[in-house]
Coordinates of C-alpha atoms in Angstrom, one line a residue:
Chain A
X18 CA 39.4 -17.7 -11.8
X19 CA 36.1 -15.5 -12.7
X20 CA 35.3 -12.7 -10.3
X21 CA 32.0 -11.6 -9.4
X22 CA 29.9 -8.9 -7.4
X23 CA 26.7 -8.4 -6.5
X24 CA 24.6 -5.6 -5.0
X25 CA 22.6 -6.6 -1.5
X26 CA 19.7 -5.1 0.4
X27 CA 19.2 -6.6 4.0
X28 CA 17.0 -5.3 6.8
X29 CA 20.1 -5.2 10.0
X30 CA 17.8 -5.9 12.9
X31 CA 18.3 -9.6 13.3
X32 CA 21.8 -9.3 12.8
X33 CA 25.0 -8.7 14.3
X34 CA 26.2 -6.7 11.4
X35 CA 28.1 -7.5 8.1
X36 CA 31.1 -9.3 9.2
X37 CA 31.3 -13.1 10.4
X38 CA 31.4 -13.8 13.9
X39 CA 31.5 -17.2 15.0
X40 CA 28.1 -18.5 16.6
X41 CA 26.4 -15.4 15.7
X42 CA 23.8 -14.2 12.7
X43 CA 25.6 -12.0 10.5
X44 CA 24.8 -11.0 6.7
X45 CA 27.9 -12.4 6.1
X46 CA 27.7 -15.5 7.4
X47 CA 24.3 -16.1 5.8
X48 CA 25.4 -15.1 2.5
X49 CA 28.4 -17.3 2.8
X50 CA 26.1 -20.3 3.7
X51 CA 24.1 -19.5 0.4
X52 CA 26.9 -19.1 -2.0
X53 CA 28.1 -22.1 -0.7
X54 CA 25.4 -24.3 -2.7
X55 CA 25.9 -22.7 -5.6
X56 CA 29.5 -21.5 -6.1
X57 CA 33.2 -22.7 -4.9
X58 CA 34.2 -19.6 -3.4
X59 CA 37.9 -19.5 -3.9
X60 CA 39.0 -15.2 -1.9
X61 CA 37.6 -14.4 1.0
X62 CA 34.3 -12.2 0.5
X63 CA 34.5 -8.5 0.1
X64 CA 31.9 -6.1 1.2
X65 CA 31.9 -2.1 0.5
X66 CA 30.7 -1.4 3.9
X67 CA 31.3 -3.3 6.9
X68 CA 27.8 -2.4 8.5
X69 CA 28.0 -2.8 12.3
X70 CA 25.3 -4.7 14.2
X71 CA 21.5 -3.4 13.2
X72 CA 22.3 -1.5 10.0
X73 CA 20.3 -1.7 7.1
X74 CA 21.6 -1.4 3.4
X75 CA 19.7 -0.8 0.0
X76 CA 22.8 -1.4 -1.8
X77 CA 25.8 -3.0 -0.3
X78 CA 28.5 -4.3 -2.6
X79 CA 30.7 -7.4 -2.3
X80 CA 32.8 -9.6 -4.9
X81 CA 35.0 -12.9 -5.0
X82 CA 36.6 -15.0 -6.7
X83 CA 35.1 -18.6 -7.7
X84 CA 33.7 -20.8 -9.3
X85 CA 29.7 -20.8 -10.3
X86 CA 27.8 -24.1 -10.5
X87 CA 25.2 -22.3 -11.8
X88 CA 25.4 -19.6 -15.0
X89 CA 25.8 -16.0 -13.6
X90 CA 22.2 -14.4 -14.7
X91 CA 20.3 -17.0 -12.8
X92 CA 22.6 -16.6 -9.4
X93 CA 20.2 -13.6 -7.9
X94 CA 17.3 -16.0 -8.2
X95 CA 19.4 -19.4 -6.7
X96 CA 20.2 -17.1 -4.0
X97 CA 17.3 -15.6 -3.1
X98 CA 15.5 -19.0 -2.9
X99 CA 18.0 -20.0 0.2
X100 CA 18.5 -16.7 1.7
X101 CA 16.1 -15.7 4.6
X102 CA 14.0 -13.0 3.3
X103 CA 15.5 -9.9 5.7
X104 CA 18.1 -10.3 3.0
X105 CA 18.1 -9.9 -1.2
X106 CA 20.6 -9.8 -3.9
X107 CA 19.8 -7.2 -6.0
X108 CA 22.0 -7.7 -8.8
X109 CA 25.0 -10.2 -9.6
X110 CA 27.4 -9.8 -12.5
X111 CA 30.9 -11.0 -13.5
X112 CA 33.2 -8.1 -12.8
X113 CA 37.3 -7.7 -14.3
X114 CA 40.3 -9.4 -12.4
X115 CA 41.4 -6.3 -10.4
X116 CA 37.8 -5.3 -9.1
X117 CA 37.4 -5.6 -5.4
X118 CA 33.9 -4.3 -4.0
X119 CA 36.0 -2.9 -0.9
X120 CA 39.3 -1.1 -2.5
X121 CA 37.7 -0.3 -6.0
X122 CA 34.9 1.8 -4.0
X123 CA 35.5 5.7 -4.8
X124 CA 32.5 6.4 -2.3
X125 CA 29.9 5.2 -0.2
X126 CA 26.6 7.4 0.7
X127 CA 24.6 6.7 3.9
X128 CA 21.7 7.8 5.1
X129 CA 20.3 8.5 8.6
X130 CA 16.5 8.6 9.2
X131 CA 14.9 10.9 12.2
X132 CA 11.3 11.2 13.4
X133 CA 11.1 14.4 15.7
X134 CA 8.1 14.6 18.0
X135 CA 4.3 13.5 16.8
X136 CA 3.2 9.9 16.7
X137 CA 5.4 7.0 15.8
X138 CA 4.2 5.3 13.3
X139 CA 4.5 1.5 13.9
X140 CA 5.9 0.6 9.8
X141 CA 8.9 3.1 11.0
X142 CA 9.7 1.6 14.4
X143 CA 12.6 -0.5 12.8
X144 CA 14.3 2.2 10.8
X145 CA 13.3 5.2 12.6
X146 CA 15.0 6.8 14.9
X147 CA 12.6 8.7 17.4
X148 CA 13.7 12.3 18.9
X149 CA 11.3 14.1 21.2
X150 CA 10.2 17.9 20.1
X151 CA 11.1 20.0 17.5
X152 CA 14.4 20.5 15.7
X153 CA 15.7 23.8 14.1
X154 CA 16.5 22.0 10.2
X155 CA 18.2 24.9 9.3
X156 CA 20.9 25.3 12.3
X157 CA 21.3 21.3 11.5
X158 CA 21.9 22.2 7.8
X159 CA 24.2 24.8 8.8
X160 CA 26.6 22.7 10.8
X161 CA 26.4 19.7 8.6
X162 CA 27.5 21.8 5.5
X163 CA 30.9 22.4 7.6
X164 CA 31.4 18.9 7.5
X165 CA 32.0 18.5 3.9
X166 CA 35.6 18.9 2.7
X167 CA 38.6 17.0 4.0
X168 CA 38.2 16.7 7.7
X169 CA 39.8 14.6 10.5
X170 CA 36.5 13.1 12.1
X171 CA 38.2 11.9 15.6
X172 CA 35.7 13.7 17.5
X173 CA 32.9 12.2 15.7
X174 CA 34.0 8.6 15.4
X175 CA 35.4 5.6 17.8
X176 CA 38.5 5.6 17.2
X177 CA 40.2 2.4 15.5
X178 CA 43.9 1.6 16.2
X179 CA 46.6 2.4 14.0
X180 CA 43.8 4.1 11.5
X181 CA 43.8 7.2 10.0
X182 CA 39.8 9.5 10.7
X183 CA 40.5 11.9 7.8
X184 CA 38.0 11.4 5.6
X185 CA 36.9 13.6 2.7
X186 CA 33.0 14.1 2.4
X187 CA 31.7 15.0 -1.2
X188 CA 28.2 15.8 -0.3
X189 CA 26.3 16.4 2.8
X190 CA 22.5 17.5 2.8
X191 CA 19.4 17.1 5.2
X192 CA 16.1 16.3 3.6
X193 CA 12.6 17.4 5.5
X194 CA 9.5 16.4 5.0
X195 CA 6.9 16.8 7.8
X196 CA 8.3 15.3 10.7
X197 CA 10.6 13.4 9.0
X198 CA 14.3 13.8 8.7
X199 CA 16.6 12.3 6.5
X200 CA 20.7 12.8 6.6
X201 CA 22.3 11.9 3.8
X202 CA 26.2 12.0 3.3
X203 CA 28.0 10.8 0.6
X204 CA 32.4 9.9 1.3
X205 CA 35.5 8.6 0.0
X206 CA 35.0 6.2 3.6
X207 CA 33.1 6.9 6.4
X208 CA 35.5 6.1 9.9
X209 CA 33.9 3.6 12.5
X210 CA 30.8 4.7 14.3
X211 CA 31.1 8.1 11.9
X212 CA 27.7 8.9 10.8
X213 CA 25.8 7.8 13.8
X214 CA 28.1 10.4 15.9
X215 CA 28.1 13.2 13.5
X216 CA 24.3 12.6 13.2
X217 CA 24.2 12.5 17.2
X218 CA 26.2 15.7 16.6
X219 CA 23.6 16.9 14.2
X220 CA 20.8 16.4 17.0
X221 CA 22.5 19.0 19.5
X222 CA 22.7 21.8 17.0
X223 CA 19.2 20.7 16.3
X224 CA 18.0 21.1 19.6
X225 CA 19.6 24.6 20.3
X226 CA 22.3 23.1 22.9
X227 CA 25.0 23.6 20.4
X228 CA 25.4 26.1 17.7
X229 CA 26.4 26.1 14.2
X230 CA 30.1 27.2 15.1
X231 CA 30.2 25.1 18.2
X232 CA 30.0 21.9 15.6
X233 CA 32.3 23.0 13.4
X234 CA 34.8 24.0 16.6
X235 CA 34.4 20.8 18.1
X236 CA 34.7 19.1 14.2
X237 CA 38.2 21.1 13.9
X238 CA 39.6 20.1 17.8
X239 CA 39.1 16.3 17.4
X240 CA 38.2 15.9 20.8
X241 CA 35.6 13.6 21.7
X242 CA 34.7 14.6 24.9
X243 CA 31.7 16.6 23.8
X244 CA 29.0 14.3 25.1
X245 CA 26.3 14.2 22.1
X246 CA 24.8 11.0 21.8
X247 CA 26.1 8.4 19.3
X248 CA 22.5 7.4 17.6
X249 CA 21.4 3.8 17.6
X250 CA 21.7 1.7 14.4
X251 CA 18.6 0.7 13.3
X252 CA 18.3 4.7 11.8
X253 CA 21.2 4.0 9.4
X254 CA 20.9 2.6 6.1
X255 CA 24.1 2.0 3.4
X256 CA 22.2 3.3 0.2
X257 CA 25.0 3.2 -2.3
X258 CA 28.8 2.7 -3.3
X259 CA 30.0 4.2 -6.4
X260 CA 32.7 2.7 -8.5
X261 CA 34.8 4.2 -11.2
Chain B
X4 CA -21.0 9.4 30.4
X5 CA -18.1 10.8 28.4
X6 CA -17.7 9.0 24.3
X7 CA -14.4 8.9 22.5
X8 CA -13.0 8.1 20.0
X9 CA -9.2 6.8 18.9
X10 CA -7.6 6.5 15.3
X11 CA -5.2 3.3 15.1
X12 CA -2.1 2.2 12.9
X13 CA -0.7 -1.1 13.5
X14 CA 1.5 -3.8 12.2
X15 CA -0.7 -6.7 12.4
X16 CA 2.2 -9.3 11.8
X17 CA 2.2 -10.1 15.3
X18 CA -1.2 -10.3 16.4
X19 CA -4.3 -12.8 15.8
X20 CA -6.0 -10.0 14.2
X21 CA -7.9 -7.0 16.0
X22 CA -10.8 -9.0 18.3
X23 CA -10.1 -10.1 21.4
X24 CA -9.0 -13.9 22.3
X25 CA -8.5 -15.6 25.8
X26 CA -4.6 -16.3 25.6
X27 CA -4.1 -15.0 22.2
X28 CA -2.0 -11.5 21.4
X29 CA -4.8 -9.3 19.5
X30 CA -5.2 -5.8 19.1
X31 CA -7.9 -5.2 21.4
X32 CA -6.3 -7.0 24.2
X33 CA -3.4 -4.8 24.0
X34 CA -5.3 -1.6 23.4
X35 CA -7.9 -2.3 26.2
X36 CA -5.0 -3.4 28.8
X37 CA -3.3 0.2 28.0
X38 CA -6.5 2.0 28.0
X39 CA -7.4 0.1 31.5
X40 CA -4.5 2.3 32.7
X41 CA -5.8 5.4 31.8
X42 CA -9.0 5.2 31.5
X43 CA -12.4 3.8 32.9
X44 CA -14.2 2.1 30.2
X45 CA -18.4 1.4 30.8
X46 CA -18.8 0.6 27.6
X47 CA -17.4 -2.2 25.2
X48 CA -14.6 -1.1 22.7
X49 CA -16.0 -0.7 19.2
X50 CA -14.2 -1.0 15.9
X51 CA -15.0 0.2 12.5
X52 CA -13.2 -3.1 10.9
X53 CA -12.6 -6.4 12.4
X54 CA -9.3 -6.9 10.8
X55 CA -8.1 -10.4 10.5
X56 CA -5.1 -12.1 12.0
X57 CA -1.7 -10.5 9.8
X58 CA -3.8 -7.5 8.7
X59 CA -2.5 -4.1 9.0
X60 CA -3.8 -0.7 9.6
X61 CA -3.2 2.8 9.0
X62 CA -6.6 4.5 10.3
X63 CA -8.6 2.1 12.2
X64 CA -11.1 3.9 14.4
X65 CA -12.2 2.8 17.5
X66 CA -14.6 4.4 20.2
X67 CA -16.0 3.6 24.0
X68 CA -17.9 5.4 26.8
X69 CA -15.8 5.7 30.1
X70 CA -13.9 8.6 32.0
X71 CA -10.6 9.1 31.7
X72 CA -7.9 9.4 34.5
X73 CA -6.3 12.3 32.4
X74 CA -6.7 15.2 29.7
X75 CA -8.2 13.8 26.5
X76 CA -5.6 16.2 25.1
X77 CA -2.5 13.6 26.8
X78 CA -4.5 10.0 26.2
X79 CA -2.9 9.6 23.0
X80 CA 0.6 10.5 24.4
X81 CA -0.1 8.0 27.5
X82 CA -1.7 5.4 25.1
X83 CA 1.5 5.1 22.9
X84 CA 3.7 4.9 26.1
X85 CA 2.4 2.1 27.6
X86 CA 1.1 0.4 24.1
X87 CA 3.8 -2.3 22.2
X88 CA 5.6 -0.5 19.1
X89 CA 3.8 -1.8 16.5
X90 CA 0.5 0.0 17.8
X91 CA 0.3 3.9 17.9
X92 CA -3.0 5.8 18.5
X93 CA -2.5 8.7 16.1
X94 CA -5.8 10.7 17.4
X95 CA -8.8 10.9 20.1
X96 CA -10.9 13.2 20.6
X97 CA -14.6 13.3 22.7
X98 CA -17.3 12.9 20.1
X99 CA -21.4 13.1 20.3
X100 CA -23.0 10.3 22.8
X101 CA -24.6 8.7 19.2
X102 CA -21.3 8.5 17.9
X103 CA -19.9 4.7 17.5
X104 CA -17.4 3.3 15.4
X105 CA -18.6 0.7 14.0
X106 CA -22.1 1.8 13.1
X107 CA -21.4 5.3 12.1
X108 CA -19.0 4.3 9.5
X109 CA -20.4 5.3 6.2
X110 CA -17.3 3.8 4.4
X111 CA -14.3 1.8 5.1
X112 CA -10.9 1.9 2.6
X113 CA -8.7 -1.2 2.4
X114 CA -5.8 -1.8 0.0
X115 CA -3.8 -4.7 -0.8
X116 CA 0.0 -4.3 -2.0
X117 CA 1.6 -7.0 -4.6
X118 CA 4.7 -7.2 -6.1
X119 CA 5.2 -8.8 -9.7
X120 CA 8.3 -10.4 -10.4
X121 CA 11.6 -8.8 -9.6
X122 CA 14.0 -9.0 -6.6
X123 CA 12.0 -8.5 -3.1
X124 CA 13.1 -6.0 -0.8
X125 CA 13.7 -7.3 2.9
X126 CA 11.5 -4.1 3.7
X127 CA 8.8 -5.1 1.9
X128 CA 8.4 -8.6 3.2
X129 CA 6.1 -7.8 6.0
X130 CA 3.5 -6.1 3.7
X131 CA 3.5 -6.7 0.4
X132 CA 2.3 -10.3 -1.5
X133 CA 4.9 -11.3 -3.8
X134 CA 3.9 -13.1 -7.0
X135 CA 6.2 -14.3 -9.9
X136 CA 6.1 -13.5 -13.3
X137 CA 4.2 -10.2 -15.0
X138 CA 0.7 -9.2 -14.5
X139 CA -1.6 -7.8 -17.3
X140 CA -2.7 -4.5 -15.6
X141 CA -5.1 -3.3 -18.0
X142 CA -7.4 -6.8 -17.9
X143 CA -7.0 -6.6 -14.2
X144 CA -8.2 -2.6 -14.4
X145 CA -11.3 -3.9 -16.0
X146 CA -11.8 -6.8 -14.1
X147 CA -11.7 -4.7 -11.0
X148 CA -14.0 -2.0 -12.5
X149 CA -16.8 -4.6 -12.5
X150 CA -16.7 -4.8 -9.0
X151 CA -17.9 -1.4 -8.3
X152 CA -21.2 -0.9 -7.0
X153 CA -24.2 -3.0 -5.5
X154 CA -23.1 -6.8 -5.7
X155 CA -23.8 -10.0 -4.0
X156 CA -20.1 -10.5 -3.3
X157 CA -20.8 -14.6 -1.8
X158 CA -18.5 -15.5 -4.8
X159 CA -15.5 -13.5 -3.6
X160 CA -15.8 -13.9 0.4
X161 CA -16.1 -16.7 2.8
X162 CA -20.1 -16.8 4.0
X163 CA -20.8 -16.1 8.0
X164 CA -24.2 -17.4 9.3
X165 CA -27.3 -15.5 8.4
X166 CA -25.3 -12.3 7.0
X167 CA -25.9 -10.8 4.1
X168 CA -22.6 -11.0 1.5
X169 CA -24.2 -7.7 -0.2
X170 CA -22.0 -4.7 -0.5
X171 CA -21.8 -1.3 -2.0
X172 CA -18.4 -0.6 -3.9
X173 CA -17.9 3.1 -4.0
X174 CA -14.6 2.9 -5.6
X175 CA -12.2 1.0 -6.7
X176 CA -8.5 1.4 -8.2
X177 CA -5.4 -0.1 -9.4
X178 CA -2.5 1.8 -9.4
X179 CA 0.8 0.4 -10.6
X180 CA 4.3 1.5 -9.6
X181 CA 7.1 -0.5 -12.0
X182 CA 6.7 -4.1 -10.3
X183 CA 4.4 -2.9 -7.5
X184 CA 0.5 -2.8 -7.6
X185 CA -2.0 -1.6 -4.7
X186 CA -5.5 -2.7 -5.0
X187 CA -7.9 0.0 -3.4
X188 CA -11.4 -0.4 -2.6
X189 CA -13.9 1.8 -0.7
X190 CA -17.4 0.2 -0.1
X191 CA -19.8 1.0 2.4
X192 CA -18.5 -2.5 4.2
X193 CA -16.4 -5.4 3.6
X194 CA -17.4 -9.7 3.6
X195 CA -15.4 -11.8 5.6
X196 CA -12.4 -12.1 3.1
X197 CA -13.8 -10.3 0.9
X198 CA -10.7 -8.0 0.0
X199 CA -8.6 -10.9 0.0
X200 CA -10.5 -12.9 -2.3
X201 CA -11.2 -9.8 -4.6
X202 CA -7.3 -9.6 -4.5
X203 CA -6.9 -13.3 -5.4
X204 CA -9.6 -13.3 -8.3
X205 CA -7.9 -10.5 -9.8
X206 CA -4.5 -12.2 -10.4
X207 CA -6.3 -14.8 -11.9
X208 CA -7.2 -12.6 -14.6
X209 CA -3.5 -10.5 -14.3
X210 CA -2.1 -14.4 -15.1
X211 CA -4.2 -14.5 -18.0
X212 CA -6.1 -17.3 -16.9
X213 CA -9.4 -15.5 -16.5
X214 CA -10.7 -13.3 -19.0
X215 CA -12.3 -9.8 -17.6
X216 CA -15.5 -11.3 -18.9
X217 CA -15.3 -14.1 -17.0
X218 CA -14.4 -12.6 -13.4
X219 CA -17.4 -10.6 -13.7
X220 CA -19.1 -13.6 -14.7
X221 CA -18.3 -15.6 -11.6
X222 CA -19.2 -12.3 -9.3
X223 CA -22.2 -11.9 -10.4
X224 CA -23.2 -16.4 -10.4
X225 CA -22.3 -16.3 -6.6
X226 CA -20.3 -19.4 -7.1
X227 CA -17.6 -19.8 -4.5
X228 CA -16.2 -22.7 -6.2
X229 CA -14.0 -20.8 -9.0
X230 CA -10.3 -22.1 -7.2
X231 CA -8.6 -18.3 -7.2
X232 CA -6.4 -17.9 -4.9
X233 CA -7.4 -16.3 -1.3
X234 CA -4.1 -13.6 -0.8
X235 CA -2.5 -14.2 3.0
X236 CA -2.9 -11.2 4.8
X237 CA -0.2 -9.9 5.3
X238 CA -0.5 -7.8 2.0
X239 CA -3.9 -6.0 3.2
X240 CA -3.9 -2.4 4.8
X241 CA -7.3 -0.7 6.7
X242 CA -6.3 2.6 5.2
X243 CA -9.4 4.7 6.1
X244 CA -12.9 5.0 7.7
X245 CA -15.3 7.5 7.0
X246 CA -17.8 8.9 8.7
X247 CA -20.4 11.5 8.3

């Protein structure tokens, strides 16, 4: 049975994240529907990141096994054609046996967009996330730097049962232009809710209501009673998953 | 009695274009119900572009005698409180009595995005035209250098009662980013459609099927008749006004 993946981009708002839910527009029901006219799906569907409710990706993976009715280099077009347009394969190809887009992934890199102060700009509004007043960048770089490394992120993630929140970041770095932020963070995994409470975190130090240190202590307790904000979705995108 | 002046982005997806329309969302129905708050107006509200249903902008200008409740240095702040998101005033200011939008212009700057070919990006959809297959960019360069300076534009926009279809082009450029073009034109004014028809006439001759020869040939006849496409709007952007 052939396997194949393919790379998505999806705008999150309309959606109630990646993963099926019954009665309720996900990317993966939709994607499901499509593939559905033009493959015999034969495995579940496997996604890279399971994107909660309002998160955008530039380059989700998934794969599955099946059958095409269709020849692979044409797929991106067929399914394009009957997917709404807040969604777009990117790229399809036929992948080996033992490649699954979730357990083959070595990492995945986010990124978390930040306007501070000035005027919104209504092209942003969807993908923005809107802080009043300044930030100090450079206390926010500071504390984000003590994030990379091998870490157990239980004060900056919801905590799922029976899961493990170490994670190991590879690369961690703030981007400013103008008013513009943009946190980007590149891990083996990210934990549930993880970058949208470490960039919550982020926000404090920014603001001068926590330091440098006081992020990396609270990083190192794993308690979560700290109080900073857990940032909405519609700031967070999935840009990439990297594979071997 | 005080004059002032406002600079405008919006996403015009949502709107039946900037002029007002009993029982129809427009931009100047939104923007004088906020500024009704805030402000007394004595005047009407003046616009340097009328733009149509779907069209965007980045720096409309607008202006209006009245007195404000509060510091000119706030209205912006107040404005984008009580305005939808997909309107922001980015700037006011208090100009000279004489001063007036719409007649003080000395140029307006519109551009119009298309993608060729390729995968579309659910970010994109809103504001970008999205035609298949390649473009020839150089014809479409030299087609679109014709259209630069004094012309009777009747061929490329749709005719309004006992106006002159006469324009100035000041410039006009193609620039091309891999799959993604932006058609920008200054002139000291625009015809009704005219950018949109401009738009349309020049993939005829990026499709091959009109020679650069002959787009300039059908500018400068006047014939409306030709059969290019008129672009949907949703691809055009007011970038710019300028005054003296």
């Amino acid at each position: 049975m052939p396997n194949y993946m393919m790379v998505l981009e999806y705008d999150g708002t309309a959606y109630h994240g990646f993963q099926k839910q019954p009665g309720l527009p996900t990317i993966q029901g939709a994607l499901e529907g499509a593939l559905s006219r033009v493959a015999g799906m034969e495995s579940p569907l496997y996604a890279a990141g399971r994107t909660d409710a309002g998160v955008h990706a530039r380059g989700q993976v998934v794969s599955f096994h099946g059958r095409l009715k269709i020849p692979c280099a044409r797929l991106a077009q067929a399914l394009n054609a009957l997917l709404p347009p807040d969604i777009a394969v990117k790229e399809c190809a036929e992948v080996d046996d033992g490649f699954n887009a979730r357990r083959s992934a070595l990492a995945r890199e986010y990124a978390y967009h930040v306007q501070c102060g000035g005027q919104p700009s209504p092209f942003d509004r969807r993908y923005v996330f809107r802080c009043r007043g300044g930030l100090d960048v450079e206390a926010m770089r500071e504390a984000l730097g003590a994030a990379v490394g091998v870490h157990d992120f239980a004060a900056f993630c919801r905590r799922e049962e029976g899961k493990s929140t170490v994670r190991d970041v590879y690369e961690a770095e703030l981007e400013a232009v103008g008013e513009k932020l943009r946190i980007r963070v590149k891990a083996n995994a990210f934990a549930w809710m993880m970058m949208r409470m470490l960039c919550g975190a982020l926000l404090e130090v920014g603001r001068g209501k926590w330091t440098p240190d006081r992020f990396r202590d609270i990083l190192e307790s794993g308690e979560s009673s700290h109080g900073a904000q857990t940032l909405p979705p519609h700031g967070l995108f999935l840009e990439r998953v990297y594979y071997p």
